[in-house]
Short mmCIF file of C-alpha atoms and ligand atoms in Angstrom, two decimals:
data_model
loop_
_atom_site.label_atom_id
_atom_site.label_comp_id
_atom_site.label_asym_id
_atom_site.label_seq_id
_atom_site.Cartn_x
_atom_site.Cartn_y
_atom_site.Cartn_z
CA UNK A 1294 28.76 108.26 35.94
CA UNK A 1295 27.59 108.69 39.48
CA UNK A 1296 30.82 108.90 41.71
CA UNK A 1297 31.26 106.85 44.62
CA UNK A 1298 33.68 107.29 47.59
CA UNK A 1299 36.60 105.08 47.46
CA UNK A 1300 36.36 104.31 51.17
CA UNK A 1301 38.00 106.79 53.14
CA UNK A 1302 40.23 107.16 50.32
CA UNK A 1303 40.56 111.24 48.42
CA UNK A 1304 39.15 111.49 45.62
CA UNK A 1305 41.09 113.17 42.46
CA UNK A 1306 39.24 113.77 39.60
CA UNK A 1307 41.39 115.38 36.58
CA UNK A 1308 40.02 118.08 34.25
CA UNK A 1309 41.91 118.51 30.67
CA UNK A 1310 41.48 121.96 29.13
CA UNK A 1311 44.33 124.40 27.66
CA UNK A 1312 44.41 127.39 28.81
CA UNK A 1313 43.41 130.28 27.15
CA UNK A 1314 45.31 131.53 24.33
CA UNK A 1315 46.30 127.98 23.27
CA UNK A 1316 44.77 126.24 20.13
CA UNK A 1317 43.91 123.26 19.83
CA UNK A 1318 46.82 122.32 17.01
CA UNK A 1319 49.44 122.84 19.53
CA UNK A 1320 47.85 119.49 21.00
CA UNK A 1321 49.74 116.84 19.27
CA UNK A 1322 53.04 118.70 19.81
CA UNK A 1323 55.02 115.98 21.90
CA UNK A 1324 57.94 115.84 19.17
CA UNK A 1325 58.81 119.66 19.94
CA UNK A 1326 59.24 118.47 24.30
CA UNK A 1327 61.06 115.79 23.41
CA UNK A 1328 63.19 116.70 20.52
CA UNK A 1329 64.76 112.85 19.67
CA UNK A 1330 62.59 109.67 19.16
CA UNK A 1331 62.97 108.35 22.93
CA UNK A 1332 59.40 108.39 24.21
CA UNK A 1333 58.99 108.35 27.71
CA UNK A 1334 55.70 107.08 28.97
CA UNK A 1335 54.66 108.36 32.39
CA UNK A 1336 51.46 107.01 34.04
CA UNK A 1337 49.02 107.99 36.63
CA UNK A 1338 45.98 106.74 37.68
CA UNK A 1339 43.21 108.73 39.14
CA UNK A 1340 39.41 108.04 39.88
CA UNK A 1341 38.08 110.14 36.64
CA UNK A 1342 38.67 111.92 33.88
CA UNK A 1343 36.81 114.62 31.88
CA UNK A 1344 37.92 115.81 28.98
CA UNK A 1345 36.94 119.32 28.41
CA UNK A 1346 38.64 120.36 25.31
CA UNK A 1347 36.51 121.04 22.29
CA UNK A 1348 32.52 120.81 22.86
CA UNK A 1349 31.84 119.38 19.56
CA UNK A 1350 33.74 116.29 20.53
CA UNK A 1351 31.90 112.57 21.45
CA UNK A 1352 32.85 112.65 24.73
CA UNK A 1353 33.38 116.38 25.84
CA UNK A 1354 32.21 117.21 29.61
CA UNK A 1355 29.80 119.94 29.89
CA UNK A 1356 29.41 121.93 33.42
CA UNK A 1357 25.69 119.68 33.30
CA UNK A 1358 27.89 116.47 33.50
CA UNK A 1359 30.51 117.58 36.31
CA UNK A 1360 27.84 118.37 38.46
CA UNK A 1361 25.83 115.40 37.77
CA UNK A 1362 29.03 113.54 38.94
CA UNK A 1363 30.62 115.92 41.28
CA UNK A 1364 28.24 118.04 42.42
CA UNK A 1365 25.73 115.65 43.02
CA UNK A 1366 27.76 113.37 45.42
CA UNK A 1367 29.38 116.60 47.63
CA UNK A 1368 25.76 117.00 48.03
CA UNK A 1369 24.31 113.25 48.59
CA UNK A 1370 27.68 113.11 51.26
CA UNK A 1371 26.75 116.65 52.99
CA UNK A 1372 23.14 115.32 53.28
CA UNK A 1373 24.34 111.92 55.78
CA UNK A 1374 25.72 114.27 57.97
CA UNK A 1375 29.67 114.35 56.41
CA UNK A 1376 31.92 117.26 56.00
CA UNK A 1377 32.47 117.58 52.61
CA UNK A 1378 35.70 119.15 50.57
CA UNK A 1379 36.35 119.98 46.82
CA UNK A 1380 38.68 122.06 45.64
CA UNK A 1381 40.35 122.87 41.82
CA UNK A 1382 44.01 122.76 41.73
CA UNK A 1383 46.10 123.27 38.77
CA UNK A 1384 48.23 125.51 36.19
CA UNK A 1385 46.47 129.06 35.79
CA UNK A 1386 44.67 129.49 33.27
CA UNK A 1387 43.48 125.89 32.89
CA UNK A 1388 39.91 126.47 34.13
CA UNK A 1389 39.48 126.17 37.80
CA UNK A 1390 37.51 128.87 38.04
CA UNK A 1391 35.69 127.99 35.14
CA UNK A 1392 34.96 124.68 36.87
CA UNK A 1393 33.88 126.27 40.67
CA UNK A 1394 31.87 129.10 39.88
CA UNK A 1395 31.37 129.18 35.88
CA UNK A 1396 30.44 132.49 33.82
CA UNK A 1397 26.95 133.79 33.03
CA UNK A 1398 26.25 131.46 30.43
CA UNK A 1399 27.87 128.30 32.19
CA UNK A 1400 27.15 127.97 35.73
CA UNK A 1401 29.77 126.09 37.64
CA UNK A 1402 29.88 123.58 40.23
CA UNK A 1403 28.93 125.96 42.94
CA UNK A 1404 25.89 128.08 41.95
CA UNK A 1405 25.00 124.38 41.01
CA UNK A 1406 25.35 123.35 44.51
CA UNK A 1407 23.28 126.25 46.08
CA UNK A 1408 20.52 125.90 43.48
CA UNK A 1409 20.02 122.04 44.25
CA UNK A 1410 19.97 122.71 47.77
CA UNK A 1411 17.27 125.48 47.64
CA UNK A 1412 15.27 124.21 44.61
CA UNK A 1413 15.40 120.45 44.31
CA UNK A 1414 15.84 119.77 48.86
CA UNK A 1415 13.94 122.91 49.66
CA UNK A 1416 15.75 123.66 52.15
CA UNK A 1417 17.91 126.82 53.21
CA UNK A 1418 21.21 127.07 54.54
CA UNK A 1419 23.94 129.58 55.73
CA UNK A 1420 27.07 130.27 53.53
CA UNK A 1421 30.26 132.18 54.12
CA UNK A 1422 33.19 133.20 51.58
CA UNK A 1423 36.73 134.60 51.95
CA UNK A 1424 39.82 134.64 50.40
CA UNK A 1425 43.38 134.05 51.03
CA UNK A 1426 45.64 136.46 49.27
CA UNK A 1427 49.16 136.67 50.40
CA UNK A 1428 48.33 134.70 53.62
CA UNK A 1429 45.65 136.67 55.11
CA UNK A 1430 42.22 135.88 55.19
CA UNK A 1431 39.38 138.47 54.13
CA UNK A 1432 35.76 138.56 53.55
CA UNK A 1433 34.53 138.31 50.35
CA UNK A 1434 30.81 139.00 51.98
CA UNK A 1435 31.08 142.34 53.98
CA UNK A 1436 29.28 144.80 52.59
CA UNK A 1437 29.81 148.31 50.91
CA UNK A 1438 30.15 149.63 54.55
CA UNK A 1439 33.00 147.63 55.91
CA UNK A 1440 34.75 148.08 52.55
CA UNK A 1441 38.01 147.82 54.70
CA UNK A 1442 40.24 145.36 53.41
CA UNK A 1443 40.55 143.97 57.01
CA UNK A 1444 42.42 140.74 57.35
CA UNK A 1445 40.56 138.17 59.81
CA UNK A 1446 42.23 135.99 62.19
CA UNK A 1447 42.27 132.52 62.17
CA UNK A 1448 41.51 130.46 65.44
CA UNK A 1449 41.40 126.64 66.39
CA UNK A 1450 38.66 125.10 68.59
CA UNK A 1451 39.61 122.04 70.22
CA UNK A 1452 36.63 119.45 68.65
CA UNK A 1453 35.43 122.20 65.70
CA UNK A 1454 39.15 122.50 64.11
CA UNK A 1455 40.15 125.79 62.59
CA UNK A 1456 37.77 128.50 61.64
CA UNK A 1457 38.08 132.19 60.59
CA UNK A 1458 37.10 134.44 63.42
CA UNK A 1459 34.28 136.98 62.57
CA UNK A 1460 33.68 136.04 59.48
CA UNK A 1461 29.57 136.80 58.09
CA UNK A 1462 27.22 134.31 57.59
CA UNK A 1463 24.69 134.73 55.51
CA UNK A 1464 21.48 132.91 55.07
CA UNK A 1465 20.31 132.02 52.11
CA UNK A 1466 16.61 130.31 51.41
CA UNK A 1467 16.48 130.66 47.56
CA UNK A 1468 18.96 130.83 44.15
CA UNK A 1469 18.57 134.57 43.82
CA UNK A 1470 20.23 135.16 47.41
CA UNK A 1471 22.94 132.54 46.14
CA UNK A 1472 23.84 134.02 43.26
CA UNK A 1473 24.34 137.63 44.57
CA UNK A 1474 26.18 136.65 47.21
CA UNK A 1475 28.16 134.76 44.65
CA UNK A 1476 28.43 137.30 42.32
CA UNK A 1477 29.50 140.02 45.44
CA UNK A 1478 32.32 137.67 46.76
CA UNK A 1479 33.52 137.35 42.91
CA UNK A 1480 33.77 140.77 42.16
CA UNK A 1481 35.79 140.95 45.80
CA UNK A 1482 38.07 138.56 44.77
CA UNK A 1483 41.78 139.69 43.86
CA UNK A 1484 42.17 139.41 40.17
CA UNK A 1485 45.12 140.46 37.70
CA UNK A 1486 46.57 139.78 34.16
CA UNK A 1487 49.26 137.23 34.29
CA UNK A 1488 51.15 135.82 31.01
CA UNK A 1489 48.77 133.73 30.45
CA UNK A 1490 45.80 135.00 31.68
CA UNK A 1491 44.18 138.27 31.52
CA UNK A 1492 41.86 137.83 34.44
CA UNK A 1493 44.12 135.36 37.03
CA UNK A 1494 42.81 135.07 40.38
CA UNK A 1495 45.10 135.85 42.74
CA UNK A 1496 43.69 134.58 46.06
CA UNK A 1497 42.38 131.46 47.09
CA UNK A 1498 38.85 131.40 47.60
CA UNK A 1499 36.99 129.08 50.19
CA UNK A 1500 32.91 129.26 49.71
CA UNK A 1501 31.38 127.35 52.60
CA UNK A 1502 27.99 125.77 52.78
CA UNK A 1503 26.42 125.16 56.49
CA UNK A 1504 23.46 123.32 57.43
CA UNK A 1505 22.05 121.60 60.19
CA UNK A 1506 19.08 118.43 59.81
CA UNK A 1507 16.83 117.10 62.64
CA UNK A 1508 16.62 113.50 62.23
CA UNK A 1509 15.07 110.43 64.16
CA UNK A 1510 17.50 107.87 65.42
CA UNK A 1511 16.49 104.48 66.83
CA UNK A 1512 13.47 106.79 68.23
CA UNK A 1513 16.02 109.74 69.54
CA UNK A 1514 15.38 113.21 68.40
CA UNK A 1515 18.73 114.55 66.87
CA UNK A 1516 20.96 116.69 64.76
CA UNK A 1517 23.39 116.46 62.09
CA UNK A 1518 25.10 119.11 61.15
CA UNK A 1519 27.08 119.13 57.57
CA UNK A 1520 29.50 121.43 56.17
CA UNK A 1521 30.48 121.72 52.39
CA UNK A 1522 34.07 124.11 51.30
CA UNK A 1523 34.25 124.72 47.63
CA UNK A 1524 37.84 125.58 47.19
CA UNK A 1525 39.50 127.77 44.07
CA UNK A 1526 42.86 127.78 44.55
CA UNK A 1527 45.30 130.24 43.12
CA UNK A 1528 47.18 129.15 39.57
CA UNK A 1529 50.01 127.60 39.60
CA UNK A 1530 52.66 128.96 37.93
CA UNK A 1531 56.20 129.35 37.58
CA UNK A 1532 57.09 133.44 38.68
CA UNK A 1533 57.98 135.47 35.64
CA UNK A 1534 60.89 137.86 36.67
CA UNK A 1535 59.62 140.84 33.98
CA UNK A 1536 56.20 140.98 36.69
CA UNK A 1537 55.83 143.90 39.22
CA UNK A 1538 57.23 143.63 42.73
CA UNK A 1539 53.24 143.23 43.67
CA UNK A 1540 52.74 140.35 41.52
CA UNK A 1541 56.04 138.76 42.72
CA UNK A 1542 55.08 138.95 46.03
CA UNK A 1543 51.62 137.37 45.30
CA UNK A 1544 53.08 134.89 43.01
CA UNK A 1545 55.68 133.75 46.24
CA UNK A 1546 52.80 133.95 48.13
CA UNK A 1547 50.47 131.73 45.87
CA UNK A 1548 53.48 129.74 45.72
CA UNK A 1549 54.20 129.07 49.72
CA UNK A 1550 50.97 127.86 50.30
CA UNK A 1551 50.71 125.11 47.36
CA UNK A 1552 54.30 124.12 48.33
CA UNK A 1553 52.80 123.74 51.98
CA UNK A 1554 49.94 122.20 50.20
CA UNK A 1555 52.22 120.15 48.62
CA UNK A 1556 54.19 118.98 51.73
CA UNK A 1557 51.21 118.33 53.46
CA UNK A 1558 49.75 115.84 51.03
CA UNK A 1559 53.42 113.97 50.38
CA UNK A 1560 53.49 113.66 54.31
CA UNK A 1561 49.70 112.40 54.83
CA UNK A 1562 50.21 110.15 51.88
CA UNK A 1563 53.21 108.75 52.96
CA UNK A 1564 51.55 108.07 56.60
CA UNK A 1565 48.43 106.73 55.38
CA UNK A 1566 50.79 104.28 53.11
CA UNK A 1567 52.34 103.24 56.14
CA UNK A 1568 49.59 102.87 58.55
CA UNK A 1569 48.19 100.15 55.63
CA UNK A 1570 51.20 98.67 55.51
CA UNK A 1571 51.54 98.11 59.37
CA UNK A 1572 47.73 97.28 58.87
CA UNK A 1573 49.00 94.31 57.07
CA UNK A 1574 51.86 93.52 58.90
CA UNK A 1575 49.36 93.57 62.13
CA UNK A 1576 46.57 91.72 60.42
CA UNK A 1577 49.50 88.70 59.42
CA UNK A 1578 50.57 88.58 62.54
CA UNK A 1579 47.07 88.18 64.29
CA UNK A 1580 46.55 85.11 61.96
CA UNK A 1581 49.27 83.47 63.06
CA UNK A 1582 48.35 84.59 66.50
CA UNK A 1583 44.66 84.27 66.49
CA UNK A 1584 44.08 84.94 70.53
CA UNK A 1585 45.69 87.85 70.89
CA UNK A 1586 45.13 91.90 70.08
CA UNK A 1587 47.00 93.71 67.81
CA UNK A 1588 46.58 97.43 68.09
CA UNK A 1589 46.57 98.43 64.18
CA UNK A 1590 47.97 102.31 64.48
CA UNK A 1591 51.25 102.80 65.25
CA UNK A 1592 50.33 106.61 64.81
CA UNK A 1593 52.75 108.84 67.07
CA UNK A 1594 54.54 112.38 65.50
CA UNK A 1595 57.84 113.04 64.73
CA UNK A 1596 59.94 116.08 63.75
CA UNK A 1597 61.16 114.37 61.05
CA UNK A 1598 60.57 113.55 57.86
CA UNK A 1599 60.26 109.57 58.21
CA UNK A 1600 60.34 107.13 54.82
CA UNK A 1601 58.56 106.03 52.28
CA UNK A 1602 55.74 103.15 53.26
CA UNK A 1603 57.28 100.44 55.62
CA UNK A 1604 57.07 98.64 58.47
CA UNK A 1605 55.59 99.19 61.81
CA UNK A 1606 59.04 101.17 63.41
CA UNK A 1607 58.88 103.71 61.14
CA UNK A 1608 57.15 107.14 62.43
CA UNK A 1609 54.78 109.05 60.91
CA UNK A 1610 55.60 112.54 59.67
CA UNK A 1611 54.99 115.69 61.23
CA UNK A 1612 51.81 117.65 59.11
CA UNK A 1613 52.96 121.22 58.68
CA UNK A 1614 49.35 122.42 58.32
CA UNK A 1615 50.04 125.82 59.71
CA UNK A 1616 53.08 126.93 57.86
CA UNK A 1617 50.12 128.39 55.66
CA UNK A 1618 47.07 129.66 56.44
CA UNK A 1619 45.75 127.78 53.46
CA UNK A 1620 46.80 124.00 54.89
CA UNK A 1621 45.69 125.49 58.43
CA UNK A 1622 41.66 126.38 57.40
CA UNK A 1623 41.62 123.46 55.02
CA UNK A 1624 43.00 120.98 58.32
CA UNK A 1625 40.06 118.64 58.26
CA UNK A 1626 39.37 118.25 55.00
CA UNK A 1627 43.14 116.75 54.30
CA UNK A 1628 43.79 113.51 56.59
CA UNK A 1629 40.99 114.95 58.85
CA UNK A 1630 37.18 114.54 59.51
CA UNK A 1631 36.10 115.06 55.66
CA UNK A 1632 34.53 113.34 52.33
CA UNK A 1633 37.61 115.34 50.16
CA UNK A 1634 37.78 115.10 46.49
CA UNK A 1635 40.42 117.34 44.72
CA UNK A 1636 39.81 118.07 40.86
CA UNK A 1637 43.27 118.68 39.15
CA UNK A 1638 42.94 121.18 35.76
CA UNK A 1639 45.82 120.35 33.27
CA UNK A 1640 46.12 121.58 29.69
CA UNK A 1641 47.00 118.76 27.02
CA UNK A 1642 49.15 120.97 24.81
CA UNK A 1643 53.08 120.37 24.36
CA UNK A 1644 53.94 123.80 25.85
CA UNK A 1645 52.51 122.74 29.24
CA UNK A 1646 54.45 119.37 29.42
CA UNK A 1647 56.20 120.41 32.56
CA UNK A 1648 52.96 122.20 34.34
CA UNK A 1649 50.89 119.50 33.50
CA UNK A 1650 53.35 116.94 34.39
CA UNK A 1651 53.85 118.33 38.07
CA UNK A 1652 49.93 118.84 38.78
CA UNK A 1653 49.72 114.81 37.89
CA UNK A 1654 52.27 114.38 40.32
CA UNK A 1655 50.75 116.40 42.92
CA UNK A 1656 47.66 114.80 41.93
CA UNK A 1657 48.57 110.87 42.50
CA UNK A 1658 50.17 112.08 45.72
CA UNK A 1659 47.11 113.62 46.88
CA UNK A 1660 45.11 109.80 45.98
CA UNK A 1661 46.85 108.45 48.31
CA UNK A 1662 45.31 110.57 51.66
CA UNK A 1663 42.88 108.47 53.86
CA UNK A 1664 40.56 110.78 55.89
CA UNK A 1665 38.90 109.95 58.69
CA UNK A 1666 35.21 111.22 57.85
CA UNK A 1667 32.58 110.82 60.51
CA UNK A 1668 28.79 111.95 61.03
CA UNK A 1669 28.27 115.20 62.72
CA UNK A 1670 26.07 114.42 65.41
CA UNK A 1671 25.46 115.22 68.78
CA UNK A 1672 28.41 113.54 70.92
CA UNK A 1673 25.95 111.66 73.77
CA UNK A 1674 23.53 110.41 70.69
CA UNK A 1675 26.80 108.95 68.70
CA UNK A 1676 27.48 106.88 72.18
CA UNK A 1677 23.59 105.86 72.39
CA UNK A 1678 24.12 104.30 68.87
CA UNK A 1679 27.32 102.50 69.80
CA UNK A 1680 26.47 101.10 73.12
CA UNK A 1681 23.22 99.94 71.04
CA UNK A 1682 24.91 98.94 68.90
CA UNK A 1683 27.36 97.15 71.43
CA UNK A 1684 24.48 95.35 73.29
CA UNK A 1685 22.76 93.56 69.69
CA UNK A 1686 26.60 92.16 69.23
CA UNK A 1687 27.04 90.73 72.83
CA UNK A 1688 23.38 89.36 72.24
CA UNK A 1689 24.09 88.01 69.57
CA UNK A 1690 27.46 85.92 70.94
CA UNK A 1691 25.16 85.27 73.63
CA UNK A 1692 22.77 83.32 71.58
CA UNK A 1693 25.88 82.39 69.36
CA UNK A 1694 28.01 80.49 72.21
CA UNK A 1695 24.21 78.83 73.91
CA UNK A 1696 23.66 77.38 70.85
CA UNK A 1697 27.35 76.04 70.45
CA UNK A 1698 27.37 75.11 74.50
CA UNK A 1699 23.74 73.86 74.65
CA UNK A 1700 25.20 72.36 79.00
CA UNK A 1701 24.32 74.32 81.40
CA UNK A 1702 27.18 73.63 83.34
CA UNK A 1703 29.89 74.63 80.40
CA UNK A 1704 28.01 77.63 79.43
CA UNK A 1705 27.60 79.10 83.04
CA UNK A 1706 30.75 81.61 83.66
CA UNK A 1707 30.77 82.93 79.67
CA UNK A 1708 27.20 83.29 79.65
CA UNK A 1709 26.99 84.96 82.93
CA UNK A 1710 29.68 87.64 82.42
CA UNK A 1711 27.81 88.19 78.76
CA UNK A 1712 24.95 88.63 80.24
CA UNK A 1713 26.07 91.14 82.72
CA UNK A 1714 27.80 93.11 80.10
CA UNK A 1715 24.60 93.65 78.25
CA UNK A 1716 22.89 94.45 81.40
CA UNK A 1717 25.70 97.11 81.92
CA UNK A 1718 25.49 98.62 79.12
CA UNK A 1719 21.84 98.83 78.93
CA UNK A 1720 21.63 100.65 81.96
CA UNK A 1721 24.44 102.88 80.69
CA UNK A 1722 22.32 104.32 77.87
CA UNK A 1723 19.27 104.34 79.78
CA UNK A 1724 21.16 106.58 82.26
CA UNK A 1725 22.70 108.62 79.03
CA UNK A 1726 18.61 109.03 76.95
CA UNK A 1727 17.62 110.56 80.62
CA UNK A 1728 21.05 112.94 80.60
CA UNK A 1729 20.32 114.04 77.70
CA UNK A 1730 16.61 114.16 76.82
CA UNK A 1731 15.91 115.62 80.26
N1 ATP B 19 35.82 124.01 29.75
C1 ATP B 19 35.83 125.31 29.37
N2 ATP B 19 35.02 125.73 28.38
C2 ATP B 19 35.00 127.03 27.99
N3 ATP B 19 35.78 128.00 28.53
C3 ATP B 19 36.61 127.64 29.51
C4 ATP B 19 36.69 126.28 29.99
N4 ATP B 19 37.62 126.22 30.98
C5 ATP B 19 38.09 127.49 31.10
N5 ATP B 19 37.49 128.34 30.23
C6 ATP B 19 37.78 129.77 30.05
O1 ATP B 19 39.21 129.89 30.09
C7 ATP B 19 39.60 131.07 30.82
C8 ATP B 19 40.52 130.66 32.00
O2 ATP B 19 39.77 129.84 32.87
P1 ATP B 19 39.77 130.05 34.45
O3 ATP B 19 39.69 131.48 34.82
O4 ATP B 19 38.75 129.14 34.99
O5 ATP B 19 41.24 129.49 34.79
P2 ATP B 19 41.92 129.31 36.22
O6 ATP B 19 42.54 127.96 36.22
O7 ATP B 19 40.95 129.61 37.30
O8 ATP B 19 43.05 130.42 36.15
P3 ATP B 19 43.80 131.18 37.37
O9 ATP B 19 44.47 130.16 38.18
O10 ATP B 19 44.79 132.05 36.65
O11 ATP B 19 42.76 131.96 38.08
C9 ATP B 19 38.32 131.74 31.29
O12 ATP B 19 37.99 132.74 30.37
C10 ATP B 19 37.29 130.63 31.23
O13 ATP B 19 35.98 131.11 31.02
#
């Protein structure tokens, strides 16, 4: 059940569980939604699904099986050299948590993570966690001394993206380091009983994993650096009017960013539908026009809020990213520079119909995002590999168009210019190894 990216595509995996407090007879309850005969049938589709209902069932998905699937390709995708996202959305109560971090007796997707890296790759690496409760940003990873509940700011660096300034690192070289720091940032984490759930985190969380490989590349020393978020969000839930003024203010709070989160994914979807639609449109046209160039990106913003998937006059949408610092830290890994899967938690029972019903939604919206992942690696070793790269194709229509104009005379002026543009770009990344190695 090893999962594979679907191209550039993000991923959404769906996770049924019900939520604490439910039983498993309220399961089969559709009759008491509905109330008449009329049956509705709604349908998604989504690139898995684990059911996680009831372990004595056939087909029941352990926290050993999510890993093997999830966890084990956020870490196979972190190892090329790819930022890597995935983060638990759904109702509260419905076992994100559960899913990320785990209890004592059920490790989660995250101490998974750490303990693969430093047991099974050997190798250390430098982690970070904070949370976002009612848009600020704090460490989870302090320290008894700077117990202050300090809000950090966040920044944006023109090629890195956003990032939290002053936030700790910590290294960490084997489980035991991993799973204090874990445990630390857990017990930091904003917490409070909700209608449904006695221990409901308030806050989203963001755990980051950083490391950075030394690899060989067509005999040039280099370095790829990879960076993994493991995202809990906040439940979602509809506010209850009988909570305090504290918890209403969390709960708007919770709410603004997943409605941001929300906007951001309808408007990325809706321009990566139309960028494969003018795709299309471009890629028709340049059969019936078979000389010519057709640029394929039409890509420039608008205020506005621009249509569904069309044709190539329609602008893209604005991305709202920073009307929450949520969709602002978690920039790259939605539309941007990331391998992003999203795993939605639903509850199967009757009394979540219209929970469930809107996290599917959110869910096949989000399925329809096309990042643009790309290797971290040094910026003048990417351009070595591509005018390489560059050179063995012109070689190749070199040898291509001799063997197709085996007279001298014909073959002169193409051949020539090829030849000089291999010559060109030889000396190009002979000049760029010396800038750079010396
Ligand atoms: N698959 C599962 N098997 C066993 N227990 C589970 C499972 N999923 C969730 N739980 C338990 O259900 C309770 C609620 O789960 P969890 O805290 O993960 O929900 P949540 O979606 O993170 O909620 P919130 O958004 O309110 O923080 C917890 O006690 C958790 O241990």
């Amino acid at each position: 059940m090893h999962c594979t990216w679907r191209q550039r595509y993000l991923q959404v995996k769906i996770k049924v569980r019900q939520y604490h407090g439910e039983n498993t007879q309220e399961l089969d309850g559709r009759q008491d939604v509905h109330g008449d005969s009329r049956e509705k049938v709604l349908e998604f589709g989504f690139d898995y699904c684990y059911w996680s209902v009831a372990p004595e069932e056939p087909h029941y998905a352990s926290q050993e099986e999510v890993f093997q699937d999830l966890g084990v390709s956020v870490l196979a995708g972190a190892s090329e050299g790819y930022n890597v996202c995935l983060f638990a959305y759904g109702q509260t109560g419905t076992g994100k948590t559960y899913t990320m971090m785990g209890t004592q007796d059920s490790m989660g997707l995250t101490p998974r993570i750490c303990q693969f890296r430093v047991t099974v790759h050997l190798l250390s690496f430098t982690c970070s966690f904070l949370e976002i409760y009612n848009e600020r940003v704090r460490d989870l990873l302090r320290g008894r001394e700077q117990k202050k509940k300090a809000s950090l700011r966040v920044r944006e660096h023109p090629e890195k993206g956003p990032y939290v300034q002053d936030l700790s690192q910590h290294v960490v070289s084997d489980y035991k380091q991993a799973v204090d720091l874990l445990e630390e940032g857990i017990a930091n984490r904003i917490t409070a009983a909700t209608h449904i759930h006695d221990a409901s985190s308030r806050s989203h969380a963001i755990f980051t994993i950083q490391y950075t490989q030394a690899i060989l590349e067509n005999n040039l020393p280099s370095e790829i650096v990879s960076k993994i978020h493991l995202v809990d969000l906040a439940g979602s839930e509809r506010a209850d009017p009988h909570y305090c003024r504290d918890r209403l203010t969390e709960g708007s709070n919770i709410n603004k960013s997943l409605v941001t989160l929300g906007i951001v994914i309808s408007a990325l979807a809706q321009n990566s539908q139309m960028s494969s639609s003018c795709q299309s449109i471009n890629s028709v046209a340049s059969e019936g026009d078979a000389g010519s160039t057709v640029g394929s990106h039409t890509s420039f913003l608008s205020g506005g809020g621009g249509g569904g998937g069309g044709g190539g006059g329609r602008r893209h949408c604005f991305i709202p990213y920073r009307d929450s610092v949520l969709t602002w830290l978690l920039k790259d890994s939605l539309g941007g520079n990331s391998k992003t899967i999203m795993i939605a938690t639903v509850s199967p029972s009757c009394r979540s119909y219209n929970e469930t019903l809107s996290t599917l939604r959110y869910a096949a919206h989000a399925r329809n995002i096309v990042n643009k992942p790309r290797v971290n690696e040094d910026a003048s070793v990417r351009l070595i590999r591509e005018l390489r790269e560059e050179i063995d194709r012109l070689k190749s229509m070199l040898i291509s168009f001799k063997m197709r104009n085996p007279s001298p005379s014909l073959s002169d002026e193409r051949d020539g210019s090829l030849s000089d543009m291999v010559l060109q770009n030889e000396l190009k990344v002979e000049r760029l190894i010396y800038q750079t190695f010396h």
